[in-house]
mmCIF file of C-alpha atoms (C1' of nucleotides) in Angstrom:
data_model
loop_
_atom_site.group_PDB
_atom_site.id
_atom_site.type_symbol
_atom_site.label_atom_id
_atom_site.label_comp_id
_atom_site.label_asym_id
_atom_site.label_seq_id
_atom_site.Cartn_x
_atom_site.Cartn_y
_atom_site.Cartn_z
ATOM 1 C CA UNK A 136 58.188 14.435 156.486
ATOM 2 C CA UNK A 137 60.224 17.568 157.366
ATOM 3 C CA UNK A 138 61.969 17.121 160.365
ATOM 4 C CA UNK A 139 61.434 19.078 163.589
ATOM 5 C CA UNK A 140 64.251 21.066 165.412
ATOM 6 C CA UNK A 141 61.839 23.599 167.066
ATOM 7 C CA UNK A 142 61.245 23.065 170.737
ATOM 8 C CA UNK A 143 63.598 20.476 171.228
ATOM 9 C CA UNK A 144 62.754 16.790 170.861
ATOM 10 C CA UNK A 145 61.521 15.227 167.559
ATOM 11 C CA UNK A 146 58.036 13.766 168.295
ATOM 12 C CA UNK A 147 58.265 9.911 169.198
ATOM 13 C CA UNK A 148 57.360 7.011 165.986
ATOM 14 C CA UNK A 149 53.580 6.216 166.101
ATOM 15 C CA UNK A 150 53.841 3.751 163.456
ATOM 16 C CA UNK A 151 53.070 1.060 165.874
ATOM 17 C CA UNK A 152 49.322 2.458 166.442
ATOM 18 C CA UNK A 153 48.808 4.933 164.503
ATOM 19 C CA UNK A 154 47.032 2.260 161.627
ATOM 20 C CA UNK A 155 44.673 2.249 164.325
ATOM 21 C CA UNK A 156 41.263 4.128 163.704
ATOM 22 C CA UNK A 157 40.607 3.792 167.465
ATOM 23 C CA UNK A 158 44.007 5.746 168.015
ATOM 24 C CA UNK A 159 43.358 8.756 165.854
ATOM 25 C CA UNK A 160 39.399 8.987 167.540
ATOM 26 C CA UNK A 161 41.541 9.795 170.711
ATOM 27 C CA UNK A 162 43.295 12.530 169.520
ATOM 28 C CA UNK A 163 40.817 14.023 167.826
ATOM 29 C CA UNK A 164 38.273 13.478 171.059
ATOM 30 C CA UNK A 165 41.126 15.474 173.106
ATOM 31 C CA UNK A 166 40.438 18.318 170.586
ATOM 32 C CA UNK A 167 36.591 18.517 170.657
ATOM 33 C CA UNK A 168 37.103 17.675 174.924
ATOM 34 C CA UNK A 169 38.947 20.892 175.215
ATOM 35 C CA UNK A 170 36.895 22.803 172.894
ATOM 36 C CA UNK A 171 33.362 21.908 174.618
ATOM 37 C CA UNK A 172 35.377 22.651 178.207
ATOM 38 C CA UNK A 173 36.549 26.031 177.152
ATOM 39 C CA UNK A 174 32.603 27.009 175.695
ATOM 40 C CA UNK A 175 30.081 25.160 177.507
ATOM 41 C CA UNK A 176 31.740 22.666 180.626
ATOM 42 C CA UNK A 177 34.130 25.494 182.446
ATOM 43 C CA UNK A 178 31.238 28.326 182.055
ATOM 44 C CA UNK A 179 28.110 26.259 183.226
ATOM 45 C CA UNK A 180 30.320 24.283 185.174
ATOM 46 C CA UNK A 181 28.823 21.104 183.376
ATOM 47 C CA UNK A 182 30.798 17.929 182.417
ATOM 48 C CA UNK A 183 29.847 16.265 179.473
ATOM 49 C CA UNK A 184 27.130 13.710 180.743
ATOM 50 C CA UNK A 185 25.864 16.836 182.799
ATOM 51 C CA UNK A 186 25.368 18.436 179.665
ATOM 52 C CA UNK A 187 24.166 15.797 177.482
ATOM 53 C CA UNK A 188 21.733 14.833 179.964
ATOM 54 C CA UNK A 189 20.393 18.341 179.999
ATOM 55 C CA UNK A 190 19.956 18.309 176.664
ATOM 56 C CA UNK A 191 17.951 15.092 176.752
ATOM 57 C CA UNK A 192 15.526 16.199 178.970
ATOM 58 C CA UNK A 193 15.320 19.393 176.903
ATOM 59 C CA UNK A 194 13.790 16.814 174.443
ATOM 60 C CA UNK A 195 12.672 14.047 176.420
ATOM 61 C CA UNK A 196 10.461 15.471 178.992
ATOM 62 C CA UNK A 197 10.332 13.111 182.164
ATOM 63 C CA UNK A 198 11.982 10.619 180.943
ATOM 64 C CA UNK A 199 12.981 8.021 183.299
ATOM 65 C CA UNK A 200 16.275 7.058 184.678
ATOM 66 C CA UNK A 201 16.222 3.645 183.472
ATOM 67 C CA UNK A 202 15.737 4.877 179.549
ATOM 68 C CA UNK A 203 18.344 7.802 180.263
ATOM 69 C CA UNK A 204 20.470 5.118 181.346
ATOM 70 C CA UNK A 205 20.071 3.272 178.034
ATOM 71 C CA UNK A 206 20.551 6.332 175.779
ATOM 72 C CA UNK A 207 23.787 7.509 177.692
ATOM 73 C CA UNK A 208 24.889 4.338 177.797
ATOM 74 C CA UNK A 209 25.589 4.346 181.564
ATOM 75 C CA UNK A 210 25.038 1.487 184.431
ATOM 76 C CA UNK A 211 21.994 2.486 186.246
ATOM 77 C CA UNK A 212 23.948 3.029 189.882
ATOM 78 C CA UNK A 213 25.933 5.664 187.894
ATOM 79 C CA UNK A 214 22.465 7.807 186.596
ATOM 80 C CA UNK A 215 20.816 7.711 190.261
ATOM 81 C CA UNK A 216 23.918 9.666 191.085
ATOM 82 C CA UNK A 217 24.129 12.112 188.073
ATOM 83 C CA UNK A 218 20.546 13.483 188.777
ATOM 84 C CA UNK A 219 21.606 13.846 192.648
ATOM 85 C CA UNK A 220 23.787 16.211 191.872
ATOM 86 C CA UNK A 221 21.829 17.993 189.207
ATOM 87 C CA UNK A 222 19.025 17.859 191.852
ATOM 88 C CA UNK A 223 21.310 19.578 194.248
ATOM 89 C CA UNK A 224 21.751 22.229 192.009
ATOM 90 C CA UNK A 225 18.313 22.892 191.433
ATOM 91 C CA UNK A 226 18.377 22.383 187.609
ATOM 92 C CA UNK A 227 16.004 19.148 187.448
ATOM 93 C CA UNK A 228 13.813 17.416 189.537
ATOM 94 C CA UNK A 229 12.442 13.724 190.419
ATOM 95 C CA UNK A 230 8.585 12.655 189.874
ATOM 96 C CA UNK A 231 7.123 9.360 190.841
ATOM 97 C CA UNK A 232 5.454 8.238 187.577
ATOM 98 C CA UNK A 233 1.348 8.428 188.167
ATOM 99 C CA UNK A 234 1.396 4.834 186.152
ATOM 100 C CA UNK A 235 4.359 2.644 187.418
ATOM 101 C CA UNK A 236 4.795 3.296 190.935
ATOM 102 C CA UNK A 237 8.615 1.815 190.760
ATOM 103 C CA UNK A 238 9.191 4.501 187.972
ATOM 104 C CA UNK A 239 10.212 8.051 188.426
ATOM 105 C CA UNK A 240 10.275 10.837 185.899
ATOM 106 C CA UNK A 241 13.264 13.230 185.469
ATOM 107 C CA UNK A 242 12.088 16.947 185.013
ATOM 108 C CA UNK A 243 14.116 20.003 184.343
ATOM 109 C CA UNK A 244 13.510 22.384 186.790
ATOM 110 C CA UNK A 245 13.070 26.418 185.588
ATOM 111 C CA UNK A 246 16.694 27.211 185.997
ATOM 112 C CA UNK A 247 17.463 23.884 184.580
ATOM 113 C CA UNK A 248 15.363 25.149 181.194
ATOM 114 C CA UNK A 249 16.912 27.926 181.434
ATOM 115 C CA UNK A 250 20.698 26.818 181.731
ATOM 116 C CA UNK A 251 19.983 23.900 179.613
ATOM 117 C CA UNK A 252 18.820 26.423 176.582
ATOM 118 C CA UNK A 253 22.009 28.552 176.777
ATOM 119 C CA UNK A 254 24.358 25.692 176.526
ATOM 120 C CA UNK A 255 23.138 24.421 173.748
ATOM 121 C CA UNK A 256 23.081 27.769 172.158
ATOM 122 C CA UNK A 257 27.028 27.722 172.908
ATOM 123 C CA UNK A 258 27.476 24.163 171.831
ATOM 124 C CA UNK A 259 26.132 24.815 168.345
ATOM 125 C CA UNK A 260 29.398 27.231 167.224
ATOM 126 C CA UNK A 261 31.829 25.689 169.787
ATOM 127 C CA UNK A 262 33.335 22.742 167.352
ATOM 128 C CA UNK A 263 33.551 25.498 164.282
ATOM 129 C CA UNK A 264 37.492 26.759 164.774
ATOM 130 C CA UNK A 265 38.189 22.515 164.865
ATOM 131 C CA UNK A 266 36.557 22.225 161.517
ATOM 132 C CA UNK A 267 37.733 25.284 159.691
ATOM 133 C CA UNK A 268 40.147 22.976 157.663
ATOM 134 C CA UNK A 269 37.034 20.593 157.130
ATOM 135 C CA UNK A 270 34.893 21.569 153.945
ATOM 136 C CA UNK A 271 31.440 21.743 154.138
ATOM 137 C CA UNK A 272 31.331 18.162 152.220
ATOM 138 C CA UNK A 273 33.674 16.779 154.362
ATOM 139 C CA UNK A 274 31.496 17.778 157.033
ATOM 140 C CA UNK A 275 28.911 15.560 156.392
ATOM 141 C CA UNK A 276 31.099 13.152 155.355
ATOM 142 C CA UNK A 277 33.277 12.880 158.776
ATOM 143 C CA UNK A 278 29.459 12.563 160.514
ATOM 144 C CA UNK A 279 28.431 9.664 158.552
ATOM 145 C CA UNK A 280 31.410 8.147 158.822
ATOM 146 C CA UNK A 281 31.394 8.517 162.441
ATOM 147 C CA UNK A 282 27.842 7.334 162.439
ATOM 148 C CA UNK A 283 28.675 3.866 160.466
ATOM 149 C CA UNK A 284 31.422 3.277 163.038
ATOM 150 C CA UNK A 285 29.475 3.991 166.145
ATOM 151 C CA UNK A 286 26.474 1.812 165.026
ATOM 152 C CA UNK A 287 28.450 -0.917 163.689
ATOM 153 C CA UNK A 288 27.920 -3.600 165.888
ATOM 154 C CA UNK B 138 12.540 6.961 161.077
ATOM 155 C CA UNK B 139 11.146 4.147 161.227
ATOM 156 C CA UNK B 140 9.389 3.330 164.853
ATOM 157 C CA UNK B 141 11.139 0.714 166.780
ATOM 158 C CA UNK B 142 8.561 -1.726 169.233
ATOM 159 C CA UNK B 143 11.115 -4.176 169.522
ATOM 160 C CA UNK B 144 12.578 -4.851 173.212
ATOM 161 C CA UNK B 145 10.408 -2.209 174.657
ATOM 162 C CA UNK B 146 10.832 1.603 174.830
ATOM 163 C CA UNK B 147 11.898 3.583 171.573
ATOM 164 C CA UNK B 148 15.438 5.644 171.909
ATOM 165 C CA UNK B 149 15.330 8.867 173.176
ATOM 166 C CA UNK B 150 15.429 11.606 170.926
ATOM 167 C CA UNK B 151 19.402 13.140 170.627
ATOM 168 C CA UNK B 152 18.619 15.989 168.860
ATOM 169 C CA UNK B 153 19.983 18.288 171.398
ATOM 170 C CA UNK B 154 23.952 16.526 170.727
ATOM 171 C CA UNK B 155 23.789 14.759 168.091
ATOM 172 C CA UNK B 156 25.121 17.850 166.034
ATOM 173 C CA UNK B 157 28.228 17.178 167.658
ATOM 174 C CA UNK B 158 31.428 15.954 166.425
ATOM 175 C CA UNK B 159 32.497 15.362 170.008
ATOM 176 C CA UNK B 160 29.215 13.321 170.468
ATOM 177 C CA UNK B 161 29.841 10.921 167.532
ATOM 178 C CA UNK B 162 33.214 10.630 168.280
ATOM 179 C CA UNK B 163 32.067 9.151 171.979
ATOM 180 C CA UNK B 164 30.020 6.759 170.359
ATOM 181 C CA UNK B 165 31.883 5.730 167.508
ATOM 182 C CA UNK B 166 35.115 5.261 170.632
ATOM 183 C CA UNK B 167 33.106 2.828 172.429
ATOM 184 C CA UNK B 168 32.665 0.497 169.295
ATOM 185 C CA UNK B 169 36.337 0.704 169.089
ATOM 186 C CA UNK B 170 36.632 -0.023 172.563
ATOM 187 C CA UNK B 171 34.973 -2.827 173.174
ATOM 188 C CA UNK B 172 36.593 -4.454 169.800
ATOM 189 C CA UNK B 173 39.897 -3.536 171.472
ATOM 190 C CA UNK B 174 38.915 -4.728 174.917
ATOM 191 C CA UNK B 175 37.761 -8.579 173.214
ATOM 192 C CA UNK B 176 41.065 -8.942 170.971
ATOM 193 C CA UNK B 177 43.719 -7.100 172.984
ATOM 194 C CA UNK B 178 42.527 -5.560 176.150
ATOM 195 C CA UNK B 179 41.684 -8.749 177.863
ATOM 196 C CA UNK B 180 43.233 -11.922 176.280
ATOM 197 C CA UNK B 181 46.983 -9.703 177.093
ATOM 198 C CA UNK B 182 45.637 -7.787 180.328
ATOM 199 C CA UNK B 183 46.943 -4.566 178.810
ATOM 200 C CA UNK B 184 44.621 -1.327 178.796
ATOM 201 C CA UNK B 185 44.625 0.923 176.025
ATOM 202 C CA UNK B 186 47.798 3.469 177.654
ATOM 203 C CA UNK B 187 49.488 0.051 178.601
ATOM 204 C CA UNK B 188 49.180 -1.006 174.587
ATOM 205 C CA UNK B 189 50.253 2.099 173.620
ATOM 206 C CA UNK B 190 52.828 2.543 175.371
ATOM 207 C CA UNK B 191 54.271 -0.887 174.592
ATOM 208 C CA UNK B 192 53.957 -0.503 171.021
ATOM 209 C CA UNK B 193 56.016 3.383 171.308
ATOM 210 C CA UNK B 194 58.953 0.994 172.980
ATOM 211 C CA UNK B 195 58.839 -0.910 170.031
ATOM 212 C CA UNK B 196 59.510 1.532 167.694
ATOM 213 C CA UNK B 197 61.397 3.595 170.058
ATOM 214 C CA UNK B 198 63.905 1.826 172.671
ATOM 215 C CA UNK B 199 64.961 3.479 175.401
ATOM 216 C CA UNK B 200 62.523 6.906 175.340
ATOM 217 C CA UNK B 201 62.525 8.611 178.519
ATOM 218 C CA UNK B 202 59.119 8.998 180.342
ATOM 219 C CA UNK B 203 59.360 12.769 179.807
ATOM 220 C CA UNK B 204 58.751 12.118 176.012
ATOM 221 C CA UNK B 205 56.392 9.152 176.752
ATOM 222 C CA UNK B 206 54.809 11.344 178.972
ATOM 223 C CA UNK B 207 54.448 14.080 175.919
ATOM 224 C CA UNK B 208 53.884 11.385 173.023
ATOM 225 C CA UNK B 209 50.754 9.581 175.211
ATOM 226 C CA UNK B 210 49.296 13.173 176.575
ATOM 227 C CA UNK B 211 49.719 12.506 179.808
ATOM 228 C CA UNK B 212 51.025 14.314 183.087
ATOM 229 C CA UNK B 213 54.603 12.358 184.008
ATOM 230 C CA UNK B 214 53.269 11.556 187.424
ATOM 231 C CA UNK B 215 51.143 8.985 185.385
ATOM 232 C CA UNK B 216 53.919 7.302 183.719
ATOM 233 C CA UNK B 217 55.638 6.990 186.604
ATOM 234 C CA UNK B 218 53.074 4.833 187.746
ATOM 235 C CA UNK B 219 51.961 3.195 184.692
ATOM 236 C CA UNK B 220 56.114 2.214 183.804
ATOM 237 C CA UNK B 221 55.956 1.066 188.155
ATOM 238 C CA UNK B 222 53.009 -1.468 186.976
ATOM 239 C CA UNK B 223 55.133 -3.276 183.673
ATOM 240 C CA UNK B 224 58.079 -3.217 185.094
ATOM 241 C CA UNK B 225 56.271 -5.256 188.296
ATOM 242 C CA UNK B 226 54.963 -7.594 185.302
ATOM 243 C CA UNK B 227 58.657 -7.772 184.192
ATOM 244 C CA UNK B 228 57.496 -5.967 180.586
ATOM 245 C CA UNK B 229 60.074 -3.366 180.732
ATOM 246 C CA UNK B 230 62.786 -1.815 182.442
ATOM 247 C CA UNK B 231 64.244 1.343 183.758
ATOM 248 C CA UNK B 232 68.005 2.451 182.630
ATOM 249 C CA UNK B 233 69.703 5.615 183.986
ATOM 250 C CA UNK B 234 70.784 7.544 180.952
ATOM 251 C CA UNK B 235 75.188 7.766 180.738
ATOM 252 C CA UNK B 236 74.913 10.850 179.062
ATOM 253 C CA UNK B 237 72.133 13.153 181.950
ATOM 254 C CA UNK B 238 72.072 11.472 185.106
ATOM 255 C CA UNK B 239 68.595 12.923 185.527
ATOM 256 C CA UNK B 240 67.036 11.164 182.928
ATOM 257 C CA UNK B 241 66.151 7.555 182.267
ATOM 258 C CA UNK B 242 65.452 5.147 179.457
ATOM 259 C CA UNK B 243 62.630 3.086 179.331
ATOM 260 C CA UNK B 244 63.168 -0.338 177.477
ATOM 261 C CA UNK B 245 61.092 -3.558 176.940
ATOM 262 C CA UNK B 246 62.198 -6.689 178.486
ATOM 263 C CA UNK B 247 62.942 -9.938 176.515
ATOM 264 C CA UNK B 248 58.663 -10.570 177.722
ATOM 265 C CA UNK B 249 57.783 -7.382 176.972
ATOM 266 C CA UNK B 250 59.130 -7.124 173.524
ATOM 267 C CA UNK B 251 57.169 -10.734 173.117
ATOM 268 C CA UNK B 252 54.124 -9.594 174.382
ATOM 269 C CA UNK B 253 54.162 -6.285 172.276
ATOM 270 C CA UNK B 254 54.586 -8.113 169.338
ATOM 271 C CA UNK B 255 51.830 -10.227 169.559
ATOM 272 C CA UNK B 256 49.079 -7.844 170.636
ATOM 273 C CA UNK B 257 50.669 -5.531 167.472
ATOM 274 C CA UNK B 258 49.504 -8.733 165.235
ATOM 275 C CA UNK B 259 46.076 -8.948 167.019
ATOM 276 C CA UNK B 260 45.610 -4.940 166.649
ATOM 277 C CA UNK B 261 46.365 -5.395 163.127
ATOM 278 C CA UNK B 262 43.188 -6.944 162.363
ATOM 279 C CA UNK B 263 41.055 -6.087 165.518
ATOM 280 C CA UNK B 264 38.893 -3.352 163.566
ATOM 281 C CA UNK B 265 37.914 -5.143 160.400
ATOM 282 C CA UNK B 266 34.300 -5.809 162.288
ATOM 283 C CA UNK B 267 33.659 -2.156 162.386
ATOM 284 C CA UNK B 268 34.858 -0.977 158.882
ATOM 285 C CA UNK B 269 33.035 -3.738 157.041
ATOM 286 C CA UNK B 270 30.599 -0.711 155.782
ATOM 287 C CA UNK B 271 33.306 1.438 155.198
ATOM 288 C CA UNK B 272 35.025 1.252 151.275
ATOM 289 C CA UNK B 273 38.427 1.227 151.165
ATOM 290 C CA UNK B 274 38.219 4.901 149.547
ATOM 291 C CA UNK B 275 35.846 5.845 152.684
ATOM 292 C CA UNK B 276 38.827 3.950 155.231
ATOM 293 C CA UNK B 277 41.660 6.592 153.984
ATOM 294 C CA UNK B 278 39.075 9.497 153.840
ATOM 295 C CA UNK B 279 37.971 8.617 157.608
ATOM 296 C CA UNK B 280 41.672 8.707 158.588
ATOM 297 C CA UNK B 281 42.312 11.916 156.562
ATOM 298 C CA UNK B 282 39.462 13.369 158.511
ATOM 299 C CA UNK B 283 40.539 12.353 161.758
ATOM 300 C CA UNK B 284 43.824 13.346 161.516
ATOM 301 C CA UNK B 285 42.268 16.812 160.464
ATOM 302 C CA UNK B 286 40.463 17.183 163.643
ATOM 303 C CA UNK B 287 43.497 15.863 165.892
ATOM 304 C CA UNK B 288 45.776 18.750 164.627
ATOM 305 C CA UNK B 289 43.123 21.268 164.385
ATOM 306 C CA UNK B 290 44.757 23.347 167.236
ATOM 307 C "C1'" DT C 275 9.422 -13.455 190.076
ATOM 308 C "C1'" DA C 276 10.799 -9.493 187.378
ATOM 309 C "C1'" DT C 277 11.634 -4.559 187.136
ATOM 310 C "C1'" DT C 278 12.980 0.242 188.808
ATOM 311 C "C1'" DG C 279 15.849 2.587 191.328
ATOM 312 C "C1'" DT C 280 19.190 3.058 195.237
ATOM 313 C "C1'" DT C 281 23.305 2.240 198.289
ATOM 314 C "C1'" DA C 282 27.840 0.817 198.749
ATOM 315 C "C1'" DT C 283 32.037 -0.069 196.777
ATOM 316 C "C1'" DA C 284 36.066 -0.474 193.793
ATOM 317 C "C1'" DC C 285 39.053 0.279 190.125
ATOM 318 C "C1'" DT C 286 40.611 3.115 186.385
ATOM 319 C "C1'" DC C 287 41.551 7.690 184.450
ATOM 320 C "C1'" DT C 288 43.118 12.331 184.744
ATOM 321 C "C1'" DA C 289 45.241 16.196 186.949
ATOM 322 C "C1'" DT C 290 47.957 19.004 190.365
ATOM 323 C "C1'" DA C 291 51.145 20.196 194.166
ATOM 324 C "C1'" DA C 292 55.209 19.221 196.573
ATOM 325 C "C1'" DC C 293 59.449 16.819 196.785
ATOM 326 C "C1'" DT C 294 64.380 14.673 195.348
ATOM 327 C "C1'" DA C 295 68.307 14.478 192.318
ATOM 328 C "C1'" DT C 296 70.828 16.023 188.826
ATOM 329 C "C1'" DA C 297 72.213 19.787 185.411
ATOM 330 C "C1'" DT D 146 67.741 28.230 188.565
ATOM 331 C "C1'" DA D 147 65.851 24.735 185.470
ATOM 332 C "C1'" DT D 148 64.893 19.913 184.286
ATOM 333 C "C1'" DA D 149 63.713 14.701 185.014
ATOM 334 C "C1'" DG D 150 61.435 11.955 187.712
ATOM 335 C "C1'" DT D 151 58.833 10.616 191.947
ATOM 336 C "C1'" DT D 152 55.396 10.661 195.798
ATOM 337 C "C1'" DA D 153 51.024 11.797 197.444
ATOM 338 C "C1'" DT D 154 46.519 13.027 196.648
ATOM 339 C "C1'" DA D 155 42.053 14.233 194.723
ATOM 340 C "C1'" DG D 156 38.384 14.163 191.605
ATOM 341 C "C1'" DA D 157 36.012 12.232 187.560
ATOM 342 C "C1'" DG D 158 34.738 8.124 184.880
ATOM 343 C "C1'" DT D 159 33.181 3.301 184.785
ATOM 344 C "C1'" DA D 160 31.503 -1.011 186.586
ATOM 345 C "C1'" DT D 161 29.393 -4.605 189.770
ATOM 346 C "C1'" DA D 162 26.945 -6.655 193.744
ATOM 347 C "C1'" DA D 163 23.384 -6.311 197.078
ATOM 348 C "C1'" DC D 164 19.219 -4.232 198.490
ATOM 349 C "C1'" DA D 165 14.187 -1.899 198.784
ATOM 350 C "C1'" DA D 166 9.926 -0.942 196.720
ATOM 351 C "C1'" DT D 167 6.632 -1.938 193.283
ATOM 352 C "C1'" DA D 168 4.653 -4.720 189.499
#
DNA sequence: TATTGTTATACTCTATAACTATA
DNA sequence: TATAGTTATAGAGTATAACAATA
C-alpha cells in the first residue's frame, strides 16, 4: 500500500468492515447513484423508483399497484403515493380494472411514453465510464454474480 | 423462463432496468440487508452507519468526526448527530484534541469497545447464507469487481 | 372474510444553510 | 480568513396501523 500525503489526511483503516460484501455494494451503489443522477434523475427530474417504475409500465402495460408493489419491492401505502405524484405530472394515469372492481390499472400517459422512452435511451450508456476498467467478461461476470446474491434467499 | 403459477400473479417483466448495474446492486443490497438486520442490526440495536462507525473506532481510536465524516460519506452535520445518539447509549465519548482546540476525538467507551467487538464476531459470519452459491474463486472475483466499481471515479 | 387500495403517521436517511469556537 | 464542529431544517426513503370499497 503506498501511503498517501496528498490532500492531507491518510484515509481511515476499513479493516473492520471492509471483509464485508455488503460494505463494498455501498460504495459501489454511491458510484452508479451519482452516475444515473447526473444522466437520467437530475435531467427528467426522476428519482430512481420514478424511473424504474416508468420503465415497468413501459413493459407492463396497466399493471396494477398491488403487483408494482411486489416487483419494486415497496409497502403498498408507499406505491399509492408514487403514482400521485407521477399522476400530477401528467406522465401516467389510473384505470379501474373492467374485471376486479377493487383493482386499478396504472397507464402511462402520452408524455409519460414519451419521457419514459428517452430515459431509458440515456440509461443504457450512463453506467459505461464506471465500467471502463471492467472487461467485457467481467461484465457478465459482475451481473451474475450480482444476480446469485440478490436471489439468494 | 419457465412460467411461474405458484402464489398467484407471474413477476413483472424488468427488462427496462435490469441492464443495470445500479439495479442489481439494489437488489443484491437488500439480501445483504436483511442478513445484516437478523444477525447484527437488531439483536445489538445498531444500524448499518452505527456498525460502521463502531467498527472505524476500533481500528482507529480517537478519529475526529471530520474524518469519520469523510471515511463514512457523510455530511458532518450527520455525525454530529449520529456520535450525540452513542454517546447517550454510553458507546463512546467525545475528547477535545490538546494539540487544535477545534477539533475532537471520538473514542469508544469500556461498553462500546464490548459491544463492537461482538457484533465484529457476528459480522464475521453473517453472509455465509448468501455466498453459499458463490466458489471461493467467484467470492475474491466478486470483491475484485466491487472494489472496481467503488473507485471507478 | 379476504383483497385492493388509500389515508395518516412515524422514523430513518441524506443534504444544506447558518452559526460558534478556535486557528 | 479558514477550519472543526454544531444547530436547525427539509426532503427523500421506508415501514406500519387503520380504514373504505369490492370480492
Amino acid at each position: 500500500m503506498a501511503t498517501r500525503e496528498r490532500g492531507g489526511a491518510e484515509p481511515l483503516d476499513a479493516s473492520g468492515v471492509d471483509h464485508l460484501v455488503g460494505f463494498l455494494l455501498a460504495i459501489a451503489t454511491a458510484q452508479t447513484r451519482q452516475v444515473y443522477l447526473q444522466s437520467v434523475g437530475t435531467p427528467f427530474d426522476l428519482r430512481t423508483v420514478e424511473f424504474t417504475l416508468l420503465m415497468l409500465l413501459l413493459k407492463n402495460r396497466g399493471a396494477s399497484p398491488k403487483r408494482l408493489a411486489q416487483t419494486l419491492n415497496m409497502p403498498a401505502p408507499n406505491v399509492t403515493v408514487l403514482i400521485d405524484r407521477l399522476v400530477g405530472r401528467g406522465l401516467v394515469e389510473r384505470r379501474r380494472s373492467s374485471t376486479d372492481g377493487r383493482a386499478l390499472q396504472v397507464l402511462l400517459t402520452a408524455d409519460g411514453e414519451a419521457l419514459a422512452r428517452k430515459a431509458h435511451a440515456e440509461s443504457l450508456s450512463m453506467e459505461e465510464p464506471l465500467l471502463r476498467r471492467l472487461s467485457p467478461g467481467e461484465r457478465v461476470l459482475l451481473r451474475e454474480l450480482l444476480l446469485k446474491l440478490g436471489t439468494a434467499a
